[in-house]
Amino acid sequence: MNPELRAAFLASAYGRAGERLHLTPAGPGASPDWAAAGQRWAILTAWNPGAQPTSADLNRARQAQLTAEAQSWAPLPGWNGEGAWREDTVILRGVPLPEAVRLGRRFGQAAVVWGVGRRAALVWLDGPVLTQRRWLTREPARDGR
């Protein structure tokens, strides 16, 4: 995987307005308001496929298509990142990992964030599925891992 892309994903904030969360190797982590203990969830976007900047109109159209396809999991709106790389997301509750992987790949994403309760994994999709296990925290990781 591209080290710069990995660093960007690990440094990003995820979630919804009022609850911005980060991925960290240290636990036990924070429970997001969208997931009860033991509940599966995923954060997905259709923006900027292949980590390449795409027009706002195309990004919005692709995101609407992802949201429509994900209705089975009552998608909640959210966003990843900030500034020029802020991307709209959907937070899906109860979604199995294979379905999160399928949707992420369908929309050309390098990775998705998938978790259970306050545990999270950065799931890389370019090539064989590779996961980096993490915890959710309200504070960014200081060492960038």
mmCIF file of C-alpha atoms in Angstrom:
data_model
loop_
_atom_site.group_PDB
_atom_site.id
_atom_site.type_symbol
_atom_site.label_atom_id
_atom_site.label_comp_id
_atom_site.label_asym_id
_atom_site.label_seq_id
_atom_site.Cartn_x
_atom_site.Cartn_y
_atom_site.Cartn_z
ATOM 1 C CA MET A 1 0.000 0.000 0.000
ATOM 2 C CA ASN A 2 1.067 3.560 -0.643
ATOM 3 C CA PRO A 3 2.681 4.949 2.563
ATOM 4 C CA GLU A 4 1.353 8.487 1.947
ATOM 5 C CA LEU A 5 -2.190 7.214 1.406
ATOM 6 C CA ARG A 6 -1.922 5.027 4.527
ATOM 7 C CA ALA A 7 -0.751 8.032 6.566
ATOM 8 C CA ALA A 8 -3.630 10.147 5.226
ATOM 9 C CA PHE A 9 -6.237 7.534 6.192
ATOM 10 C CA LEU A 10 -4.723 7.093 9.664
ATOM 11 C CA ALA A 11 -4.548 10.863 10.254
ATOM 12 C CA SER A 12 -8.117 11.522 9.095
ATOM 13 C CA ALA A 13 -11.140 12.179 11.277
ATOM 14 C CA TYR A 14 -14.268 10.097 10.669
ATOM 15 C CA GLY A 15 -17.890 10.299 11.751
ATOM 16 C CA ARG A 16 -20.669 12.833 11.975
ATOM 17 C CA ALA A 17 -21.127 16.431 13.058
ATOM 18 C CA GLY A 18 -20.551 16.594 16.796
ATOM 19 C CA GLU A 19 -18.731 13.261 16.890
ATOM 20 C CA ARG A 20 -15.447 13.264 14.998
ATOM 21 C CA LEU A 21 -13.410 10.142 15.714
ATOM 22 C CA HIS A 22 -9.891 8.997 14.882
ATOM 23 C CA LEU A 23 -8.201 5.631 14.473
ATOM 24 C CA THR A 24 -5.557 4.746 17.042
ATOM 25 C CA PRO A 25 -3.587 1.611 17.929
ATOM 26 C CA ALA A 26 -4.190 2.180 21.669
ATOM 27 C CA GLY A 27 -7.404 1.009 23.329
ATOM 28 C CA PRO A 28 -9.918 0.682 24.724
ATOM 29 C CA GLY A 29 -11.360 3.490 22.612
ATOM 30 C CA ALA A 30 -14.595 5.448 22.421
ATOM 31 C CA SER A 31 -18.007 4.023 21.561
ATOM 32 C CA PRO A 32 -19.537 5.920 18.644
ATOM 33 C CA ASP A 33 -23.142 7.049 18.966
ATOM 34 C CA TRP A 34 -24.042 5.032 15.864
ATOM 35 C CA ALA A 35 -22.986 1.627 17.230
ATOM 36 C CA ALA A 36 -24.161 -0.206 20.316
ATOM 37 C CA ALA A 37 -21.637 -2.498 21.992
ATOM 38 C CA GLY A 38 -21.022 -5.452 19.711
ATOM 39 C CA GLN A 39 -22.807 -3.882 16.716
ATOM 40 C CA ARG A 40 -21.072 -3.986 13.316
ATOM 41 C CA TRP A 41 -20.725 -0.793 11.297
ATOM 42 C CA ALA A 42 -18.845 0.619 8.318
ATOM 43 C CA ILE A 43 -17.898 4.042 7.009
ATOM 44 C CA LEU A 44 -17.884 4.265 3.222
ATOM 45 C CA THR A 45 -17.616 6.946 0.579
ATOM 46 C CA ALA A 46 -17.926 7.060 -3.179
ATOM 47 C CA TRP A 47 -15.868 10.264 -3.457
ATOM 48 C CA ASN A 48 -12.572 10.495 -5.341
ATOM 49 C CA PRO A 49 -12.277 6.880 -6.552
ATOM 50 C CA GLY A 50 -8.731 5.571 -6.699
ATOM 51 C CA ALA A 51 -7.683 8.484 -4.430
ATOM 52 C CA GLN A 52 -7.868 10.774 -7.475
ATOM 53 C CA PRO A 53 -9.617 14.149 -7.250
ATOM 54 C CA THR A 54 -12.969 14.052 -9.028
ATOM 55 C CA SER A 55 -15.431 16.845 -9.792
ATOM 56 C CA ALA A 56 -17.873 17.784 -7.046
ATOM 57 C CA ASP A 57 -20.846 16.999 -9.311
ATOM 58 C CA LEU A 58 -19.582 13.488 -10.100
ATOM 59 C CA ASN A 59 -18.691 12.874 -6.447
ATOM 60 C CA ARG A 60 -22.197 13.906 -5.318
ATOM 61 C CA ALA A 61 -23.838 11.701 -7.975
ATOM 62 C CA ARG A 62 -21.722 8.682 -7.003
ATOM 63 C CA GLN A 63 -22.406 9.300 -3.300
ATOM 64 C CA ALA A 64 -26.158 9.403 -3.964
ATOM 65 C CA GLN A 65 -25.859 6.075 -5.791
ATOM 66 C CA LEU A 66 -23.938 4.516 -2.873
ATOM 67 C CA THR A 67 -26.525 5.816 -0.397
ATOM 68 C CA ALA A 68 -29.347 4.336 -2.481
ATOM 69 C CA GLU A 69 -27.588 0.953 -2.701
ATOM 70 C CA ALA A 70 -26.949 0.918 1.052
ATOM 71 C CA GLN A 71 -30.540 1.514 2.218
ATOM 72 C CA SER A 72 -30.657 -1.936 3.882
ATOM 73 C CA TRP A 73 -28.343 -0.578 6.601
ATOM 74 C CA ALA A 74 -30.144 2.735 7.328
ATOM 75 C CA PRO A 75 -27.220 4.945 6.235
ATOM 76 C CA LEU A 76 -26.335 7.929 8.377
ATOM 77 C CA PRO A 77 -24.603 10.873 6.699
ATOM 78 C CA GLY A 78 -21.085 11.745 7.755
ATOM 79 C CA TRP A 79 -17.743 12.846 6.374
ATOM 80 C CA ASN A 80 -14.078 11.888 6.341
ATOM 81 C CA GLY A 81 -11.201 14.306 6.407
ATOM 82 C CA GLU A 82 -11.140 18.066 6.280
ATOM 83 C CA GLY A 83 -10.430 20.842 3.805
ATOM 84 C CA ALA A 84 -9.763 19.870 0.192
ATOM 85 C CA TRP A 85 -10.010 16.139 1.029
ATOM 86 C CA ARG A 86 -13.271 16.304 2.978
ATOM 87 C CA GLU A 87 -15.483 13.559 1.562
ATOM 88 C CA ASP A 88 -19.121 12.796 2.295
ATOM 89 C CA THR A 89 -19.654 9.327 3.741
ATOM 90 C CA VAL A 90 -22.356 6.964 4.824
ATOM 91 C CA ILE A 91 -22.194 5.149 8.134
ATOM 92 C CA LEU A 92 -23.876 1.764 7.818
ATOM 93 C CA ARG A 93 -25.066 -0.070 10.936
ATOM 94 C CA GLY A 94 -25.164 -3.862 11.019
ATOM 95 C CA VAL A 95 -23.308 -4.294 7.723
ATOM 96 C CA PRO A 96 -21.151 -7.435 7.390
ATOM 97 C CA LEU A 97 -17.506 -6.968 6.388
ATOM 98 C CA PRO A 98 -17.876 -8.755 3.011
ATOM 99 C CA GLU A 99 -20.652 -6.337 2.028
ATOM 100 C CA ALA A 100 -18.630 -3.292 3.127
ATOM 101 C CA VAL A 101 -15.717 -4.604 1.028
ATOM 102 C CA ARG A 102 -18.002 -5.187 -1.965
ATOM 103 C CA LEU A 103 -19.445 -1.671 -1.795
ATOM 104 C CA GLY A 104 -16.032 -0.069 -1.285
ATOM 105 C CA ARG A 105 -14.618 -1.873 -4.301
ATOM 106 C CA ARG A 106 -17.701 -1.150 -6.398
ATOM 107 C CA PHE A 107 -17.179 2.558 -5.814
ATOM 108 C CA GLY A 108 -13.423 2.439 -6.458
ATOM 109 C CA GLN A 109 -12.206 3.061 -2.921
ATOM 110 C CA ALA A 110 -8.706 2.248 -1.667
ATOM 111 C CA ALA A 111 -10.070 1.402 1.801
ATOM 112 C CA VAL A 112 -13.110 1.426 4.064
ATOM 113 C CA VAL A 113 -13.372 1.683 7.834
ATOM 114 C CA TRP A 114 -15.250 -1.247 9.386
ATOM 115 C CA GLY A 115 -15.782 -2.047 13.020
ATOM 116 C CA VAL A 116 -17.647 -3.651 15.874
ATOM 117 C CA GLY A 117 -18.594 -1.331 18.739
ATOM 118 C CA ARG A 118 -15.527 0.783 19.518
ATOM 119 C CA ARG A 119 -13.102 -1.515 17.669
ATOM 120 C CA ALA A 120 -12.253 -0.442 14.133
ATOM 121 C CA ALA A 121 -10.223 -1.677 11.196
ATOM 122 C CA LEU A 122 -8.863 0.173 8.230
ATOM 123 C CA VAL A 123 -9.641 -2.333 5.484
ATOM 124 C CA TRP A 124 -7.485 -1.956 2.363
ATOM 125 C CA LEU A 125 -9.198 -2.972 -0.867
ATOM 126 C CA ASP A 126 -6.527 -2.643 -3.558
ATOM 127 C CA GLY A 127 -5.476 -6.263 -3.967
ATOM 128 C CA PRO A 128 -6.175 -8.893 -1.326
ATOM 129 C CA VAL A 129 -8.163 -7.496 1.609
ATOM 130 C CA LEU A 130 -5.752 -6.331 4.292
ATOM 131 C CA THR A 131 -6.894 -5.002 7.667
ATOM 132 C CA GLN A 132 -5.158 -2.748 10.158
ATOM 133 C CA ARG A 133 -6.892 -3.128 13.505
ATOM 134 C CA ARG A 134 -7.481 0.015 15.497
ATOM 135 C CA TRP A 135 -9.666 1.602 18.149
ATOM 136 C CA LEU A 136 -11.840 4.687 17.793
ATOM 137 C CA THR A 137 -10.821 7.678 19.871
ATOM 138 C CA ARG A 138 -11.883 11.278 20.124
ATOM 139 C CA GLU A 139 -8.239 12.418 19.980
ATOM 140 C CA PRO A 140 -5.947 11.880 16.968
ATOM 141 C CA ALA A 141 -3.077 9.413 17.346
ATOM 142 C CA ARG A 142 0.099 11.344 18.107
ATOM 143 C CA ASP A 143 2.551 8.962 16.437
ATOM 144 C CA GLY A 144 0.716 8.663 13.079
ATOM 145 C CA ARG A 145 0.497 4.856 13.216
#
